PDB file of C-alpha atoms and ligand atoms in Angstrom:
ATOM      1  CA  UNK E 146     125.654 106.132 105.773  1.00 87.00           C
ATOM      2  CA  UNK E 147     126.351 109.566 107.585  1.00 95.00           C
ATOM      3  CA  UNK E 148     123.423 111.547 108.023  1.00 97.00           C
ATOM      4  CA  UNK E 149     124.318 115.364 108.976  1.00 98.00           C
ATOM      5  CA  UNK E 150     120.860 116.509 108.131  1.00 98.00           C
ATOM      6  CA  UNK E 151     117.314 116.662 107.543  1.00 98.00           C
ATOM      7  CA  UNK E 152     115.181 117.732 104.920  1.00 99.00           C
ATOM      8  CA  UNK E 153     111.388 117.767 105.829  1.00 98.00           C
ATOM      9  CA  UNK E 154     108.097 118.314 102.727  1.00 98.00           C
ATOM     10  CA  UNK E 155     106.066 120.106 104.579  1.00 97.00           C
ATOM     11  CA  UNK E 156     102.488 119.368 103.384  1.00 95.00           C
ATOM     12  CA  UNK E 157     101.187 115.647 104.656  1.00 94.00           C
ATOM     13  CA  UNK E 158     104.674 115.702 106.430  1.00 97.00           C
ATOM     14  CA  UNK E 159     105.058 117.797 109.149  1.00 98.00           C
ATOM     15  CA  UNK E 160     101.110 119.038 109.088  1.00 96.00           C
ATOM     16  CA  UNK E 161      98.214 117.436 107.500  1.00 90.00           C
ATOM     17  CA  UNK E 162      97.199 120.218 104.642  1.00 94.00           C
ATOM     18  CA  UNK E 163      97.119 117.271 101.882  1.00 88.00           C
ATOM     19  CA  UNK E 164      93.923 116.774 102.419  1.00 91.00           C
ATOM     20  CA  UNK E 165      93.020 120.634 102.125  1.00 95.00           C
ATOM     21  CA  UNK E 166      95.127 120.717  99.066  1.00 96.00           C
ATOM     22  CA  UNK E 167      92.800 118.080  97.514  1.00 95.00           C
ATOM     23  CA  UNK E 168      89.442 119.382  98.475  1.00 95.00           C
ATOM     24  CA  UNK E 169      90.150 123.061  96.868  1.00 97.00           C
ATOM     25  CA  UNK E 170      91.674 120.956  93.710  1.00 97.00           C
ATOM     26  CA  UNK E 171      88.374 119.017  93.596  1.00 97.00           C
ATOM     27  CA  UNK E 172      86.228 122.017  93.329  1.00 97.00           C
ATOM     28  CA  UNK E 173      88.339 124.171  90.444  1.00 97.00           C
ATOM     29  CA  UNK E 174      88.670 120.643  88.586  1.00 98.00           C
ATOM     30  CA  UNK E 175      84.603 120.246  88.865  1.00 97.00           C
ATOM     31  CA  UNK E 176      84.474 123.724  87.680  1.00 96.00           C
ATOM     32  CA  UNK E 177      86.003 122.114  84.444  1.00 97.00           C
ATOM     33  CA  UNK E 178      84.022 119.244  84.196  1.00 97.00           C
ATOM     34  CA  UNK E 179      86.460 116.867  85.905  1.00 98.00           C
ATOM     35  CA  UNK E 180      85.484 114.782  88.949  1.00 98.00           C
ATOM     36  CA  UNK E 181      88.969 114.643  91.011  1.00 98.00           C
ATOM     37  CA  UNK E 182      89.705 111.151  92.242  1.00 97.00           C
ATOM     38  CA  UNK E 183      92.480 110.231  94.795  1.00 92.00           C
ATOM     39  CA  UNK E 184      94.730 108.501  92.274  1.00 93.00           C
ATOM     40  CA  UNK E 185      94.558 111.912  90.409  1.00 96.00           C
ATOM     41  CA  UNK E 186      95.643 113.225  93.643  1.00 93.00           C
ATOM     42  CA  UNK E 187      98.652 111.347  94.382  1.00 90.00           C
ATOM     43  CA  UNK E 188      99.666 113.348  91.070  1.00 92.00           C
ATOM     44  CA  UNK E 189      99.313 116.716  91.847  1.00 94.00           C
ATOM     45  CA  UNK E 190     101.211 116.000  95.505  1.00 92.00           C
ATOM     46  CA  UNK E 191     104.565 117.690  95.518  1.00 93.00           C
ATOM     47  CA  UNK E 192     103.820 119.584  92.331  1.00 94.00           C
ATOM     48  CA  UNK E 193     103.444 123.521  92.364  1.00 95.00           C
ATOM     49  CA  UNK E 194     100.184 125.232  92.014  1.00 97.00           C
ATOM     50  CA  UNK E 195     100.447 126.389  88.521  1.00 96.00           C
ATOM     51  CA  UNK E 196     101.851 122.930  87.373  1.00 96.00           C
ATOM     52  CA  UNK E 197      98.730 121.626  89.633  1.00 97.00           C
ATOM     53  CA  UNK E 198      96.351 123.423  87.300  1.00 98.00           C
ATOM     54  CA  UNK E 199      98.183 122.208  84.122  1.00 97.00           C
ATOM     55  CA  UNK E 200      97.221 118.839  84.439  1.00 97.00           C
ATOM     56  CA  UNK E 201      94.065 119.134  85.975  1.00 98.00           C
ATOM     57  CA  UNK E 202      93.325 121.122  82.738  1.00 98.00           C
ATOM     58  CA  UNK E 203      95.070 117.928  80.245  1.00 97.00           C
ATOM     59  CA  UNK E 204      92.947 115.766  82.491  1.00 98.00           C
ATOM     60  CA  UNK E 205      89.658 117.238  81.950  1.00 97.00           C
ATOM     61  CA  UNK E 206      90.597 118.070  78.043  1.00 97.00           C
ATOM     62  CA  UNK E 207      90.135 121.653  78.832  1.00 96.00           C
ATOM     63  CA  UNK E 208      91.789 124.835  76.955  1.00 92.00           C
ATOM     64  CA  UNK E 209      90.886 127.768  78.766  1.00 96.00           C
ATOM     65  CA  UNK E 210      93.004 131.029  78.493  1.00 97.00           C
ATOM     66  CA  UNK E 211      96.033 132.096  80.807  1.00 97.00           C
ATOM     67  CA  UNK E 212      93.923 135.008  82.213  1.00 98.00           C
ATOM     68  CA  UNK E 213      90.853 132.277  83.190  1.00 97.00           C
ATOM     69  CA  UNK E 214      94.088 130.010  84.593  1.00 97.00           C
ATOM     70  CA  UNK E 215      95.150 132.784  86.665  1.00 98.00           C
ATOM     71  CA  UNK E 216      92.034 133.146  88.177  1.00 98.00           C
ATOM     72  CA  UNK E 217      91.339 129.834  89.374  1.00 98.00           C
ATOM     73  CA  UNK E 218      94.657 129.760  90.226  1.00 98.00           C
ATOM     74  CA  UNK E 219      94.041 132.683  92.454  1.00 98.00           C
ATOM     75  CA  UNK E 220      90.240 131.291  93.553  1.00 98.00           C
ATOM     76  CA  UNK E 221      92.102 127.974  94.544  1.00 98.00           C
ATOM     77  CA  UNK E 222      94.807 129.480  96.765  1.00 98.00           C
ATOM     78  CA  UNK E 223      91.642 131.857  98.341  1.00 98.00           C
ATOM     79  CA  UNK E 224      89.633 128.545  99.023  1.00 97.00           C
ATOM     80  CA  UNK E 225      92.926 126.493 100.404  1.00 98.00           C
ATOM     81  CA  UNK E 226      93.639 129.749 102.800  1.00 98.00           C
ATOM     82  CA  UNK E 227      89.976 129.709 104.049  1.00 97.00           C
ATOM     83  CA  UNK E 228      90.363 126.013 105.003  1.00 96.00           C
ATOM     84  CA  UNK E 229      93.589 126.217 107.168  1.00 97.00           C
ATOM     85  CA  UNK E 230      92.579 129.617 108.919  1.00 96.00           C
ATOM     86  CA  UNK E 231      92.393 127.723 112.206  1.00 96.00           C
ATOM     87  CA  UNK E 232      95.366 125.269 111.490  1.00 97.00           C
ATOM     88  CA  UNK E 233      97.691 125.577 114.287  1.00 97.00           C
ATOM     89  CA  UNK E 234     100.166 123.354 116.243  1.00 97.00           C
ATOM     90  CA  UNK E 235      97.193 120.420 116.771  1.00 96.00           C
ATOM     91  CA  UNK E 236      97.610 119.985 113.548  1.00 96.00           C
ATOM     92  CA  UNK E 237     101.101 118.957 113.553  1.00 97.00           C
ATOM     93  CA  UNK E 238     101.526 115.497 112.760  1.00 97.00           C
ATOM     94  CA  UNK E 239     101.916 112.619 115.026  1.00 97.00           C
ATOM     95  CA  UNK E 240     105.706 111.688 115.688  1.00 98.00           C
ATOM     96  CA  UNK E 241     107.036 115.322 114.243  1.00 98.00           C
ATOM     97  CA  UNK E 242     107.972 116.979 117.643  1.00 98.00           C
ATOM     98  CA  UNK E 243     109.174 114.026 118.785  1.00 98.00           C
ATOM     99  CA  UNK E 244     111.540 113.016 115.732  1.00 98.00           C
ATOM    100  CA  UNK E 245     112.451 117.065 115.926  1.00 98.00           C
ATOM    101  CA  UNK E 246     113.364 116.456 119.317  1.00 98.00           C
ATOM    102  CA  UNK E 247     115.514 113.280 118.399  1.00 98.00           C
ATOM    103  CA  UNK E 248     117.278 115.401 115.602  1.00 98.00           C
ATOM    104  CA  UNK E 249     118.146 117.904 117.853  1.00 98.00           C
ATOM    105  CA  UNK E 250     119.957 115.846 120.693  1.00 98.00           C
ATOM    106  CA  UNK E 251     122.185 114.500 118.127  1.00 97.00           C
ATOM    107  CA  UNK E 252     122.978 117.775 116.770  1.00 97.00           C
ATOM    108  CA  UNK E 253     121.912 117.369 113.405  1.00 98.00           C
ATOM    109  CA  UNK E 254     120.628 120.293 110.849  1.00 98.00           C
ATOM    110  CA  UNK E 255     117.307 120.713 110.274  1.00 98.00           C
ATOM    111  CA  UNK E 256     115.490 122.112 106.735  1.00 98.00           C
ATOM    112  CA  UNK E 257     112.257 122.433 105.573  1.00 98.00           C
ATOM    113  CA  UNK E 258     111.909 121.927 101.373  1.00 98.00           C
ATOM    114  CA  UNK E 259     108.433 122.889  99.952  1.00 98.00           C
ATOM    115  CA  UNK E 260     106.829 123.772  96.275  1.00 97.00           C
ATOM    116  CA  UNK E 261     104.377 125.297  98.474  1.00 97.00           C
ATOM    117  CA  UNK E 262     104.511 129.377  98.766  1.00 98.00           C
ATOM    118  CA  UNK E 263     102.534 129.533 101.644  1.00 98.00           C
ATOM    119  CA  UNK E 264     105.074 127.429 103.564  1.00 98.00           C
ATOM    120  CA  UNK E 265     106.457 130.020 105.905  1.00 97.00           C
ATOM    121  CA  UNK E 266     102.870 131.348 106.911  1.00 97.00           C
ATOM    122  CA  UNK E 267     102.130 127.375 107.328  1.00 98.00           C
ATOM    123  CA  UNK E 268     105.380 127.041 109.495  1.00 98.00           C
ATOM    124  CA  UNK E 269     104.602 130.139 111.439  1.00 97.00           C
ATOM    125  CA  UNK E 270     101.092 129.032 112.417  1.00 97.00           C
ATOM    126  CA  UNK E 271     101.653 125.236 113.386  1.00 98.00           C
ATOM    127  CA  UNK E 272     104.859 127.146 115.637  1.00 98.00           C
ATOM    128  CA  UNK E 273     107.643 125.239 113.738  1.00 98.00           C
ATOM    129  CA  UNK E 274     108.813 128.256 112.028  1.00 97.00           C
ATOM    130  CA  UNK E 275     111.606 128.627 114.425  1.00 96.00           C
ATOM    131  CA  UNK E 276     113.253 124.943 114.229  1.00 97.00           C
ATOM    132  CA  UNK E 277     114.481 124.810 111.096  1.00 98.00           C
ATOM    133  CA  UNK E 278     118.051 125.667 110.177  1.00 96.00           C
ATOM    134  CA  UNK E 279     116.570 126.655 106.113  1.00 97.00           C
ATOM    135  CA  UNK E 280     113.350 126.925 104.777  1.00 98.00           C
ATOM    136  CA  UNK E 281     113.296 126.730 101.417  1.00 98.00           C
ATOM    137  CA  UNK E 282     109.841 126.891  99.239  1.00 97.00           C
ATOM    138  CA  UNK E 283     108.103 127.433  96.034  1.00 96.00           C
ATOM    139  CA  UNK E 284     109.251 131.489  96.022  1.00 97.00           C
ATOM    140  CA  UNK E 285     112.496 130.541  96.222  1.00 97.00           C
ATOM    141  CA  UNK E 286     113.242 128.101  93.254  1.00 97.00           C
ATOM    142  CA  UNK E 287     112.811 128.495  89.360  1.00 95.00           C
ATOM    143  CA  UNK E 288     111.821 124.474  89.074  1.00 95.00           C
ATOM    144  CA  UNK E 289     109.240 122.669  91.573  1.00 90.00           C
ATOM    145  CA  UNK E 290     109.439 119.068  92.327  1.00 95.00           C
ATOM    146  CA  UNK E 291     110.336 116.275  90.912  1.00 96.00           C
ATOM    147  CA  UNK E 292     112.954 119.092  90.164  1.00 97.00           C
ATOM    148  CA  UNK E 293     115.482 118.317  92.850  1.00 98.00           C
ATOM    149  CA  UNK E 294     116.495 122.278  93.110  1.00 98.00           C
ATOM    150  CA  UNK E 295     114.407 122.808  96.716  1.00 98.00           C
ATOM    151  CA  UNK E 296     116.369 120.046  98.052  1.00 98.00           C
ATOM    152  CA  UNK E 297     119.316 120.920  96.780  1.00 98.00           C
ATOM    153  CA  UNK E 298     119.178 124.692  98.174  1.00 98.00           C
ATOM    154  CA  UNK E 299     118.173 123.566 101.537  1.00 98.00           C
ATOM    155  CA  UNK E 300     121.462 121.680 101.855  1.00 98.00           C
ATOM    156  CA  UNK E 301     123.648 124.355 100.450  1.00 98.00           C
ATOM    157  CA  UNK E 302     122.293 126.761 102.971  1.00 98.00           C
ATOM    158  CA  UNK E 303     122.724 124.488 105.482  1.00 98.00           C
ATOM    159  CA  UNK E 304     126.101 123.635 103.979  1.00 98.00           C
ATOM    160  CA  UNK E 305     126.037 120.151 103.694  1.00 98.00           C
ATOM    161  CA  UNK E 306     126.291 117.680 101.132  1.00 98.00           C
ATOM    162  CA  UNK E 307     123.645 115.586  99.150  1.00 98.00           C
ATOM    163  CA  UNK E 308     124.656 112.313 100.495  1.00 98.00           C
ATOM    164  CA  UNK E 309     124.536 113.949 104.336  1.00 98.00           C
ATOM    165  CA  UNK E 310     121.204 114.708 103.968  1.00 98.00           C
ATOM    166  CA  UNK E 311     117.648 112.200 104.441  1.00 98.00           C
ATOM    167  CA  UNK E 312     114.950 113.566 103.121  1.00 98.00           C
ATOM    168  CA  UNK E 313     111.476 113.031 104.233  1.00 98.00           C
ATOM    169  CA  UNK E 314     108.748 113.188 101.858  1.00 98.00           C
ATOM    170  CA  UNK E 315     105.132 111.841 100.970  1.00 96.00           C
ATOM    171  CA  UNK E 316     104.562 112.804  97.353  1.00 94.00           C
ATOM    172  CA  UNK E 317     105.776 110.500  94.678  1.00 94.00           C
ATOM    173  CA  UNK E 318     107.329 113.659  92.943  1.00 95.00           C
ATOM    174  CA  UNK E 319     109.268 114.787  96.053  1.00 97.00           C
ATOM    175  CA  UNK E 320     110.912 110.867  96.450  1.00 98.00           C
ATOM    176  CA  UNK E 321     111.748 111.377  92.790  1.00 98.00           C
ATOM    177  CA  UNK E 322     113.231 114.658  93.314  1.00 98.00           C
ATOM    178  CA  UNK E 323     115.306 113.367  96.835  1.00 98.00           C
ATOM    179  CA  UNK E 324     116.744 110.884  94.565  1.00 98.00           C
ATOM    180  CA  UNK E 325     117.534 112.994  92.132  1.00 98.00           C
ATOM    181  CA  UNK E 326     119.218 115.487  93.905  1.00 98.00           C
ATOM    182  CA  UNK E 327     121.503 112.354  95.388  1.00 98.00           C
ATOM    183  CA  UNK E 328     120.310 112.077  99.000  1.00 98.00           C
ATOM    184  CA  UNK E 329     118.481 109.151 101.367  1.00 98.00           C
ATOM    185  CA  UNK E 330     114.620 109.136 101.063  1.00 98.00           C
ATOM    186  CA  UNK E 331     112.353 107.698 103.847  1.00 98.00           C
ATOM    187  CA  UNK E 332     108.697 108.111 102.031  1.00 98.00           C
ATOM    188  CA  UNK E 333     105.646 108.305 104.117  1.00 97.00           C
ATOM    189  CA  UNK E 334     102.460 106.688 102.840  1.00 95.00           C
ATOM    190  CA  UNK E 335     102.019 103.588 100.121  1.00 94.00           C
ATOM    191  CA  UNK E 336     105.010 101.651  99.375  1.00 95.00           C
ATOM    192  CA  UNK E 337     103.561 101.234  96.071  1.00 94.00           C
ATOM    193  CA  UNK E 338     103.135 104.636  95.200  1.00 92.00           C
ATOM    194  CA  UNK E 339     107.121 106.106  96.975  1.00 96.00           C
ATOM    195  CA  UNK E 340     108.628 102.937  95.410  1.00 96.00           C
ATOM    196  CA  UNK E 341     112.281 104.561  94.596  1.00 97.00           C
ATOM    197  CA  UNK E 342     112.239 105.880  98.360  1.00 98.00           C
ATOM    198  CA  UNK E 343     114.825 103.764 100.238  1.00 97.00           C
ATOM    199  CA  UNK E 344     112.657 103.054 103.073  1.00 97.00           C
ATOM    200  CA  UNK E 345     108.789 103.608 103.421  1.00 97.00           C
ATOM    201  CA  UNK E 346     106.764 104.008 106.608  1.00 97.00           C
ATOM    202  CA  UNK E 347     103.026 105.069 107.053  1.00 96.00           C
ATOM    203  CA  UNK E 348     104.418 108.138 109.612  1.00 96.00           C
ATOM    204  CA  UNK E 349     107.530 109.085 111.419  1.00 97.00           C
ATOM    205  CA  UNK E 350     105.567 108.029 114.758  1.00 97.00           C
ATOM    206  CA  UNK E 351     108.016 105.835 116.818  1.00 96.00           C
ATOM    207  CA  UNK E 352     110.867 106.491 114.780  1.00 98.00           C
ATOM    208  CA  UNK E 353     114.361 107.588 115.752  1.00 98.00           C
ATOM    209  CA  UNK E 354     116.958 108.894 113.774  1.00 97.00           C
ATOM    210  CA  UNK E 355     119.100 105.251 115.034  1.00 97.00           C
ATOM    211  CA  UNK E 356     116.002 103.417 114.516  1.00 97.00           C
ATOM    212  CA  UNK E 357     115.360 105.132 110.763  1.00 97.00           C
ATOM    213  CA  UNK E 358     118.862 104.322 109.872  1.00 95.00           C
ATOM    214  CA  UNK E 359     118.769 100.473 110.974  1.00 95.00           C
ATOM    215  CA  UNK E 360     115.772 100.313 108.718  1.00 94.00           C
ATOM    216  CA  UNK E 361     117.449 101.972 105.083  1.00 92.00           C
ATOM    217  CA  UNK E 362     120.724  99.251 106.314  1.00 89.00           C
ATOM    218  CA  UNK E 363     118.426  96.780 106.293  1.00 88.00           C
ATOM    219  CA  UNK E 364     116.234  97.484 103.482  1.00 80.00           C
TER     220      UNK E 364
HETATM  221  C1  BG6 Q 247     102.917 121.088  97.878  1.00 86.27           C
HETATM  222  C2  BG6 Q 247     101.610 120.334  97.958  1.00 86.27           C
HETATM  223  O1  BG6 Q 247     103.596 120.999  99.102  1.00 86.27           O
HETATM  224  O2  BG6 Q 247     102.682 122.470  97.577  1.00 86.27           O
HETATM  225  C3  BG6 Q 247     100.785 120.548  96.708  1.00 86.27           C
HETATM  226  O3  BG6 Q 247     101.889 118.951  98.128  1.00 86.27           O
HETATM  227  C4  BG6 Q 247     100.601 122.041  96.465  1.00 86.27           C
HETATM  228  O4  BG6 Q 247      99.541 119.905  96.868  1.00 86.27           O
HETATM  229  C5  BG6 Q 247     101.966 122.709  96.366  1.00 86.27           C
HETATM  230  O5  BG6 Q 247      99.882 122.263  95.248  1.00 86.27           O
HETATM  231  C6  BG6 Q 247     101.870 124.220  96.148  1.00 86.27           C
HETATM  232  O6  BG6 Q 247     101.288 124.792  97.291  1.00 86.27           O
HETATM  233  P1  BG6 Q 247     100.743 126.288  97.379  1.00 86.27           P
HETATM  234  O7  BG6 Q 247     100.465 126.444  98.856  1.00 86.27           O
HETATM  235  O8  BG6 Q 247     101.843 127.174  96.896  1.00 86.27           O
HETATM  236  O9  BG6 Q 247      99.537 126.359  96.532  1.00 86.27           O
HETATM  237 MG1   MG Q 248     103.911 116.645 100.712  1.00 86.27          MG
END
């Protein structure tokens, strides 16, 4: 195992917006009749916001048009940017600078790889904007995860290959597309939920790169 770089998700990885995701999903779903549980959730993690909308639709049997899509679509992303207007770098999560830190004293590349399109305004206002090598995110690919394309064009630009690269990820569709695209996955959150991940942890508090590697040895 020779890890060269590092691939970061950005939402419920490096900052905590899952849980705004979620609470602007639960109001457009209730809008069509569909009360949003967490296991429905874990679903939509990972997943681009028109793909998002897609299922919620399937899930609550509705069939409205593409122009009434288009506007929740729009009302959704209005009602997510409303809820992180004061995110900043508090809301970075526990263990990120410090792992950051790690990765940089042993000279390893650094890449963020998001379906989100508001990842660069994220990165900008938590202040990580500057420590990653690539940022790639859901303007810049044609197929969202469990695609592995995002992954795959952060290590390109970074110029390294699949099996140099770990990334870190805590939606079941972004293990799935990690794996795909041929590189190490350490999930964060349920085991039971990130099972292909080769190593699962509930954060990246405590962790080394050393330590990390031990672990997917071991596992
Ligand atoms: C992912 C989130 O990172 O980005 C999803 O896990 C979200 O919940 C997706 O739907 C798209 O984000 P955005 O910001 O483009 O709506
Ligand atoms: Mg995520």
């Amino acid at each position: 195992m020779n890890i060269k770089a590092v691939i970061f998700d950005l939402d419920g990885v490096l900052t905590d917006t899952a849980g705004h995701h979620y609470f602007a999903w639960k109001e457009i779903a209730f809008k069509l009749g569909l009360n949003l549980t967490h296991e429905h959730n874990e679903k939509l993690k990972g997943v681009s916001r028109s793909e998002s909308l897609e299922l919620i639709c399937n899930w609550a049997n509705s069939n409205i048009s593409k122009a009434d899509k288009l506007k929740l679509l729009e009302e959704k992303n209005n009602r997510y940017l409303e809820s992180i207007e004061n995110l900043s770098a508090k809301d970075i999560l526990p263990g990120v600078t410090d792992f950051l830190n790690d990765l940089d004293s042993r000279g390893l590349s650094l890449a963020v790889g998001s379906s989100s399109k508001n990842a660069r305004f994220i990165l900008r206002k938590i202040g990580l904007e500057r420590r990653f090598t690539a940022i790639v995110d859901g303007n810049m690919v044609a197929k969202t995860k469990p695609d592995p394309e995002v992954f795959i064009k952060a290590a390109e630009f970074m110029g390294k290959a699949a099996e140099n690269c770990l990334v870190v990820e805590d939606a079941p569709a972004g293990v799935q597309a990690g794996k795909k695209a041929g590189m190490w996955v350490w999930g964060l959150g349920n085991p039971a939920e990130l099972n292909l991940a080769d190593i699962c942890t509930t954060g990246l508090q405590g962790f080394t790169i050393d330590s990390i590697k031990e672990l997917m040895h071991s596992a």
